[in-house]
Amino acid sequence: MNSEKYEHLEDNLNKAGTSLKDIERVYPKICESFIPLSITGVSPRTYFYWKKSNLLAPSATKKEGEWVRLNLIEYVWIKIIQTMRDFGVPFETIKEAKVLLFSNTLKILIDEKEGYLNFLEKESDMSIEKINSIKKLVDLLTEDILNVPEEYEIYTTLLGSIVSDLLIRNDRGAIIITKNASRFEIGYFSFKSMMEFQKIVFPLLELPCIQIPIRKLIEDFFDDPKSEKFVDSFELLNLKEKKVIEAIRKKDFKEIIIKQDSKEESIIIEVEKDGAIMDQKAKEVKRILGLNEYSEVTIKYRNDKHLYFKNKTRL
């Protein structure tokens, strides 16, 4: 990609609420397989039964008897299947959800660009400026999206885009399953875009439905004590965020203030007499940083130095 095209792409991604640097930082690690099947709570027998039933992600290539390691997107999909089965959703509906969620989003946008832009203009409350940015973004990606390396194809899927977008933009979203007569129907909405698509989303939410909150599945993974060593493998913390964790581990701070993006309150960690904080509070800080649930961080070190940072993509 030449520098001029890169700048245009970055500009339109910023208008869409993210940035190329964030995508490059988050996406590659999301595609790497670190998570053991045991973390999901699904037995190997059930996993391989689902595999034989064609329910698993297209990237799930492990044979029976081999150790199963999942990337974050595959993990989320396993948890979605698990939730659907808990509510008695039949295999055929799960297969339909799989086709939808593992379709190549950008390729669909490219192939059906005019129809999608027409839908945005008539059925959404999205601004003309944002619609034009999406049009330019699709035009810029048309040449490059067809040459995505095989190992990264999963993050060009709808589910890959959802997971990455929720992390980068500090958004929340849910899969919606409704039942029309004898047929289940599948949809998706995010909190930050809900008002732009209220004509579509609100009628769905007025129906009896199953909602599967995607971000909550990721938060539960972060909060599970058994997941701690695997969370680090994704390297979702940037250099400044890692300094906060380092200061906590070294007990080299007087005060840490984290202003959360999704709440009107701040988390303030004050040094105790022994200069330590509870492990649970340290894990909470790590989750807030890793899942981008903050707008500002200030850390005051013992040597009176300060570290302050703010990430605009999280506002």
Tab-separated table of C-alpha atoms in Angstrom:
chain	number	residue	atom	x	y	z
A	1	MET	CA	0.000	0.000	0.000
A	2	ASN	CA	1.594	3.329	-1.017
A	3	SER	CA	1.896	6.213	1.472
A	4	GLU	CA	-0.863	8.306	-0.126
A	5	LYS	CA	-3.312	5.383	-0.012
A	6	TYR	CA	-2.232	4.633	3.578
A	7	GLU	CA	-3.015	8.223	4.628
A	8	HIS	CA	-6.460	8.134	2.982
A	9	LEU	CA	-7.212	4.800	4.622
A	10	GLU	CA	-6.108	6.058	8.050
A	11	ASP	CA	-8.230	9.199	7.669
A	12	ASN	CA	-11.395	7.233	6.858
A	13	LEU	CA	-10.777	4.687	9.615
A	14	ASN	CA	-10.429	7.553	12.106
A	15	LYS	CA	-13.786	8.920	10.977
A	16	ALA	CA	-15.246	5.453	11.507
A	17	GLY	CA	-13.990	5.539	15.133
A	18	THR	CA	-10.798	3.480	14.941
A	19	SER	CA	-7.300	3.713	13.470
A	20	LEU	CA	-4.959	1.599	11.386
A	21	LYS	CA	-2.381	1.547	14.189
A	22	ASP	CA	-4.939	0.090	16.580
A	23	ILE	CA	-5.987	-2.525	14.026
A	24	GLU	CA	-2.379	-3.527	13.373
A	25	ARG	CA	-1.733	-3.728	17.141
A	26	VAL	CA	-4.798	-5.817	18.036
A	27	TYR	CA	-5.627	-7.972	15.006
A	28	PRO	CA	-2.498	-10.161	14.671
A	29	LYS	CA	-2.673	-11.348	18.291
A	30	ILE	CA	-6.396	-12.042	18.026
A	31	CYS	CA	-5.564	-14.506	15.258
A	32	GLU	CA	-2.971	-16.426	17.268
A	33	SER	CA	-4.053	-19.618	19.062
A	34	PHE	CA	-3.229	-19.651	22.785
A	35	ILE	CA	-6.448	-20.682	24.553
A	36	PRO	CA	-6.873	-24.318	25.620
A	37	LEU	CA	-10.290	-25.888	25.132
A	38	SER	CA	-10.581	-26.494	28.899
A	39	ILE	CA	-11.012	-22.737	29.475
A	40	THR	CA	-14.307	-22.799	27.527
A	41	GLY	CA	-15.937	-25.409	29.757
A	42	VAL	CA	-16.697	-27.532	26.681
A	43	SER	CA	-15.483	-31.144	26.827
A	44	PRO	CA	-13.285	-32.561	24.016
A	45	ARG	CA	-16.051	-35.064	23.237
A	46	THR	CA	-18.620	-32.276	22.753
A	47	TYR	CA	-16.121	-30.163	20.793
A	48	PHE	CA	-15.401	-32.902	18.263
A	49	TYR	CA	-19.108	-33.748	18.028
A	50	TRP	CA	-19.757	-30.110	17.146
A	51	LYS	CA	-16.906	-30.297	14.667
A	52	LYS	CA	-18.371	-33.374	12.951
A	53	SER	CA	-21.729	-31.585	12.897
A	54	ASN	CA	-20.091	-28.685	10.995
A	55	LEU	CA	-20.737	-26.122	13.740
A	56	LEU	CA	-17.192	-24.943	14.395
A	57	ALA	CA	-15.286	-22.074	12.821
A	58	PRO	CA	-13.800	-22.807	9.370
A	59	SER	CA	-10.330	-22.336	10.897
A	60	ALA	CA	-10.842	-25.180	13.419
A	61	THR	CA	-8.605	-27.854	11.851
A	62	LYS	CA	-7.552	-29.939	14.858
A	63	LYS	CA	-8.181	-33.681	14.574
A	64	GLU	CA	-9.521	-35.820	17.404
A	65	GLY	CA	-6.713	-36.682	19.813
A	66	GLU	CA	-4.757	-33.481	19.071
A	67	TRP	CA	-4.448	-30.652	21.606
A	68	VAL	CA	-6.985	-27.942	20.819
A	69	ARG	CA	-5.767	-24.345	20.978
A	70	LEU	CA	-8.157	-21.526	20.104
A	71	ASN	CA	-7.663	-17.921	19.092
A	72	LEU	CA	-9.894	-15.271	20.667
A	73	ILE	CA	-12.437	-15.297	17.835
A	74	GLU	CA	-12.744	-19.103	17.914
A	75	TYR	CA	-13.125	-18.925	21.697
A	76	VAL	CA	-15.988	-16.417	21.374
A	77	TRP	CA	-17.692	-18.609	18.771
A	78	ILE	CA	-17.442	-21.692	21.040
A	79	LYS	CA	-19.089	-19.682	23.833
A	80	ILE	CA	-21.814	-18.500	21.422
A	81	ILE	CA	-22.550	-22.115	20.437
A	82	GLN	CA	-22.565	-23.107	24.110
A	83	THR	CA	-25.097	-20.347	24.920
A	84	MET	CA	-27.302	-21.238	21.956
A	85	ARG	CA	-27.377	-24.891	23.004
A	86	ASP	CA	-28.223	-23.901	26.600
A	87	PHE	CA	-31.332	-22.194	25.208
A	88	GLY	CA	-32.188	-25.122	22.970
A	89	VAL	CA	-31.319	-23.480	19.649
A	90	PRO	CA	-31.179	-26.263	17.008
A	91	PHE	CA	-28.039	-27.154	15.051
A	92	GLU	CA	-29.495	-25.820	11.781
A	93	THR	CA	-29.883	-22.333	13.272
A	94	ILE	CA	-26.344	-22.483	14.680
A	95	LYS	CA	-25.093	-23.378	11.190
A	96	GLU	CA	-26.941	-20.361	9.784
A	97	ALA	CA	-25.335	-18.166	12.440
A	98	LYS	CA	-21.949	-19.626	11.526
A	99	VAL	CA	-22.430	-18.805	7.828
A	100	LEU	CA	-23.393	-15.244	8.740
A	101	LEU	CA	-20.687	-14.615	11.343
A	102	PHE	CA	-17.850	-16.183	9.334
A	103	SER	CA	-18.715	-14.523	6.039
A	104	ASN	CA	-16.059	-12.158	4.673
A	105	THR	CA	-17.558	-8.813	5.659
A	106	LEU	CA	-15.426	-6.593	3.464
A	107	LYS	CA	-15.837	-8.831	0.422
A	108	ILE	CA	-19.608	-8.664	0.877
A	109	LEU	CA	-19.392	-4.874	1.169
A	110	ILE	CA	-17.346	-4.742	-2.016
A	111	ASP	CA	-19.653	-7.101	-3.950
A	112	GLU	CA	-22.838	-5.434	-2.688
A	113	LYS	CA	-21.530	-1.920	-2.130
A	114	GLU	CA	-24.289	-0.007	-3.907
A	115	GLY	CA	-27.059	-1.949	-2.176
A	116	TYR	CA	-25.440	-1.483	1.240
A	117	LEU	CA	-24.861	2.259	0.763
A	118	ASN	CA	-28.471	2.607	-0.405
A	119	PHE	CA	-29.566	0.752	2.755
A	120	LEU	CA	-27.518	3.125	4.936
A	121	GLU	CA	-29.038	6.180	3.268
A	122	LYS	CA	-32.668	4.994	3.513
A	123	GLU	CA	-32.833	2.754	6.600
A	124	SER	CA	-30.250	4.247	8.980
A	125	ASP	CA	-29.818	7.575	10.749
A	126	MET	CA	-26.121	7.667	9.902
A	127	SER	CA	-24.721	11.037	8.825
A	128	ILE	CA	-23.927	11.622	5.166
A	129	GLU	CA	-20.299	12.330	6.143
A	130	LYS	CA	-19.968	8.917	7.793
A	131	ILE	CA	-21.653	7.147	4.863
A	132	ASN	CA	-19.217	8.846	2.491
A	133	SER	CA	-16.304	7.735	4.694
A	134	ILE	CA	-17.542	4.135	4.536
A	135	LYS	CA	-17.819	4.400	0.742
A	136	LYS	CA	-14.239	5.709	0.477
A	137	LEU	CA	-13.020	3.028	2.894
A	138	VAL	CA	-14.554	0.232	0.812
A	139	ASP	CA	-13.068	1.739	-2.365
A	140	LEU	CA	-9.603	1.871	-0.779
A	141	LEU	CA	-9.774	-1.710	0.469
A	142	THR	CA	-11.075	-3.219	-2.768
A	143	GLU	CA	-7.596	-3.912	-4.166
A	144	ASP	CA	-6.056	-5.251	-0.937
A	145	ILE	CA	-8.777	-7.340	0.708
A	146	LEU	CA	-8.553	-10.097	-1.901
A	147	ASN	CA	-4.897	-10.710	-0.951
A	148	VAL	CA	-5.317	-11.330	2.793
A	149	PRO	CA	-2.933	-14.072	4.064
A	150	GLU	CA	-4.774	-17.277	4.964
A	151	GLU	CA	-3.848	-17.096	8.661
A	152	TYR	CA	-5.534	-13.668	8.936
A	153	GLU	CA	-8.738	-14.476	7.044
A	154	ILE	CA	-10.653	-15.020	10.297
A	155	TYR	CA	-10.432	-11.330	11.259
A	156	THR	CA	-12.003	-10.250	7.959
A	157	THR	CA	-15.112	-12.200	8.981
A	158	LEU	CA	-18.107	-10.504	10.571
A	159	LEU	CA	-17.336	-12.062	13.975
A	160	GLY	CA	-13.654	-11.100	13.679
A	161	SER	CA	-14.663	-7.530	12.874
A	162	ILE	CA	-17.111	-7.474	15.788
A	163	VAL	CA	-14.569	-8.736	18.327
A	164	SER	CA	-11.835	-6.360	17.133
A	165	ASP	CA	-14.182	-3.382	16.918
A	166	LEU	CA	-15.548	-3.944	20.426
A	167	LEU	CA	-11.995	-3.968	21.801
A	168	ILE	CA	-10.679	-1.003	19.827
A	169	ARG	CA	-13.723	1.270	20.237
A	170	ASN	CA	-14.630	0.151	23.771
A	171	ASP	CA	-18.065	-0.813	22.505
A	172	ARG	CA	-20.550	-3.476	23.505
A	173	GLY	CA	-22.735	-5.567	21.255
A	174	ALA	CA	-24.924	-8.629	21.136
A	175	ILE	CA	-26.086	-11.381	18.819
A	176	ILE	CA	-29.902	-11.396	18.723
A	177	ILE	CA	-31.889	-14.552	17.984
A	178	THR	CA	-35.620	-14.177	17.399
A	179	LYS	CA	-38.214	-16.710	16.323
A	180	ASN	CA	-40.625	-16.001	13.479
A	181	ALA	CA	-43.273	-18.750	13.301
A	182	SER	CA	-41.154	-21.913	13.266
A	183	ARG	CA	-37.971	-20.201	12.029
A	184	PHE	CA	-35.158	-18.630	14.038
A	185	GLU	CA	-33.653	-15.371	12.725
A	186	ILE	CA	-30.241	-13.963	13.617
A	187	GLY	CA	-29.118	-10.348	13.940
A	188	TYR	CA	-26.474	-8.196	15.621
A	189	PHE	CA	-26.250	-4.710	17.110
A	190	SER	CA	-23.645	-2.654	18.962
A	191	PHE	CA	-24.444	-0.104	21.641
A	192	LYS	CA	-22.572	2.775	19.983
A	193	SER	CA	-24.289	2.268	16.625
A	194	MET	CA	-27.720	1.363	18.020
A	195	MET	CA	-29.259	4.797	17.474
A	196	GLU	CA	-27.994	4.908	13.884
A	197	PHE	CA	-29.827	1.632	13.187
A	198	GLN	CA	-32.782	2.079	15.540
A	199	LYS	CA	-35.289	1.368	12.756
A	200	ILE	CA	-33.865	-2.148	12.529
A	201	VAL	CA	-32.749	-2.837	16.103
A	202	PHE	CA	-35.656	-1.526	18.190
A	203	PRO	CA	-38.342	-3.705	16.527
A	204	LEU	CA	-36.120	-6.762	17.169
A	205	LEU	CA	-35.676	-5.879	20.840
A	206	GLU	CA	-39.446	-5.601	21.266
A	207	LEU	CA	-39.785	-9.268	20.320
A	208	PRO	CA	-39.088	-12.224	22.634
A	209	CYS	CA	-35.446	-12.942	21.863
A	210	ILE	CA	-32.150	-14.398	23.012
A	211	GLN	CA	-29.315	-11.887	23.394
A	212	ILE	CA	-25.721	-13.109	23.543
A	213	PRO	CA	-23.461	-10.230	24.707
A	214	ILE	CA	-20.137	-10.608	22.883
A	215	ARG	CA	-18.032	-8.316	25.055
A	216	LYS	CA	-19.262	-10.060	28.220
A	217	LEU	CA	-17.907	-13.341	26.849
A	218	ILE	CA	-14.484	-11.692	26.471
A	219	GLU	CA	-14.700	-10.067	29.913
A	220	ASP	CA	-15.517	-13.433	31.495
A	221	PHE	CA	-12.418	-14.854	29.802
A	222	PHE	CA	-10.292	-12.045	31.260
A	223	ASP	CA	-11.811	-12.462	34.731
A	224	ASP	CA	-11.352	-16.235	34.886
A	225	PRO	CA	-8.329	-16.960	37.147
A	226	LYS	CA	-7.439	-19.934	34.910
A	227	SER	CA	-7.079	-17.556	31.939
A	228	GLU	CA	-4.516	-15.144	33.370
A	229	LYS	CA	-1.412	-16.648	31.740
A	230	PHE	CA	-3.216	-16.887	28.382
A	231	VAL	CA	-4.523	-13.300	28.501
A	232	ASP	CA	-0.921	-12.026	28.565
A	233	SER	CA	-0.235	-13.853	25.275
A	234	PHE	CA	-2.579	-11.544	23.370
A	235	GLU	CA	-0.507	-8.493	24.315
A	236	LEU	CA	-3.519	-6.181	24.320
A	237	LEU	CA	-1.703	-3.674	26.535
A	238	ASN	CA	0.376	-0.938	24.921
A	239	LEU	CA	3.686	0.281	26.392
A	240	LYS	CA	2.136	2.926	28.662
A	241	GLU	CA	-0.549	0.527	29.890
A	242	LYS	CA	2.164	-2.002	30.734
A	243	LYS	CA	3.898	0.666	32.847
A	244	VAL	CA	0.815	0.819	35.074
A	245	ILE	CA	0.932	-2.950	35.648
A	246	GLU	CA	4.707	-2.770	36.197
A	247	ALA	CA	4.278	-0.040	38.827
A	248	ILE	CA	1.692	-2.154	40.649
A	249	ARG	CA	3.947	-5.210	40.634
A	250	LYS	CA	6.967	-3.232	41.844
A	251	LYS	CA	4.839	-1.281	44.372
A	252	ASP	CA	6.509	1.805	42.899
A	253	PHE	CA	3.571	4.224	43.086
A	254	LYS	CA	1.822	6.629	45.417
A	255	GLU	CA	-1.469	6.770	43.563
A	256	ILE	CA	-3.096	5.460	40.387
A	257	ILE	CA	-6.239	7.096	39.009
A	258	ILE	CA	-8.159	5.471	36.174
A	259	LYS	CA	-11.137	7.303	34.709
A	260	GLN	CA	-13.401	4.729	33.157
A	261	ASP	CA	-14.902	5.440	29.778
A	262	SER	CA	-18.185	3.610	30.336
A	263	LYS	CA	-18.886	4.909	33.855
A	264	GLU	CA	-19.007	8.317	35.499
A	265	GLU	CA	-16.687	7.278	38.304
A	266	SER	CA	-12.953	6.888	38.681
A	267	ILE	CA	-10.977	4.009	40.112
A	268	ILE	CA	-8.383	5.368	42.539
A	269	ILE	CA	-5.744	3.034	43.961
A	270	GLU	CA	-4.017	4.511	46.990
A	271	VAL	CA	-0.908	2.999	48.476
A	272	GLU	CA	-1.439	1.117	51.739
A	273	LYS	CA	1.027	1.053	54.647
A	274	ASP	CA	2.952	-1.803	53.077
A	275	GLY	CA	2.717	-0.287	49.606
A	276	ALA	CA	0.735	-3.206	48.186
A	277	ILE	CA	-2.717	-3.699	46.692
A	278	MET	CA	-4.854	-6.802	46.605
A	279	ASP	CA	-4.366	-9.212	43.704
A	280	GLN	CA	-8.027	-8.898	42.734
A	281	LYS	CA	-7.696	-5.108	42.335
A	282	ALA	CA	-4.586	-5.582	40.174
A	283	LYS	CA	-6.524	-8.007	37.967
A	284	GLU	CA	-9.353	-5.473	37.723
A	285	VAL	CA	-6.932	-2.781	36.547
A	286	LYS	CA	-5.430	-5.169	33.988
A	287	ARG	CA	-8.881	-6.023	32.628
A	288	ILE	CA	-9.872	-2.341	32.372
A	289	LEU	CA	-6.685	-1.543	30.447
A	290	GLY	CA	-6.773	-4.650	28.255
A	291	LEU	CA	-10.409	-4.177	27.254
A	292	ASN	CA	-10.049	-0.407	26.743
A	293	GLU	CA	-12.586	0.442	29.452
A	294	TYR	CA	-10.996	3.770	30.310
A	295	SER	CA	-10.503	7.252	28.948
A	296	GLU	CA	-7.621	8.534	31.103
A	297	VAL	CA	-4.911	7.119	33.372
A	298	THR	CA	-2.691	9.028	35.806
A	299	ILE	CA	0.003	7.290	37.842
A	300	LYS	CA	2.101	9.055	40.496
A	301	TYR	CA	5.371	7.292	41.240
A	302	ARG	CA	7.214	7.295	44.562
A	303	ASN	CA	9.997	9.416	43.027
A	304	ASP	CA	7.387	12.117	42.265
A	305	LYS	CA	7.400	11.436	38.520
A	306	HIS	CA	4.045	11.310	36.781
A	307	LEU	CA	2.706	9.284	33.886
A	308	TYR	CA	-0.477	10.516	32.219
A	309	PHE	CA	-2.059	9.215	29.057
A	310	LYS	CA	-5.344	9.334	27.227
A	311	ASN	CA	-6.498	7.362	24.202
A	312	LYS	CA	-8.840	9.273	21.910
A	313	THR	CA	-10.177	6.140	20.195
A	314	ARG	CA	-11.736	5.153	23.526
A	315	LEU	CA	-13.828	8.334	23.902
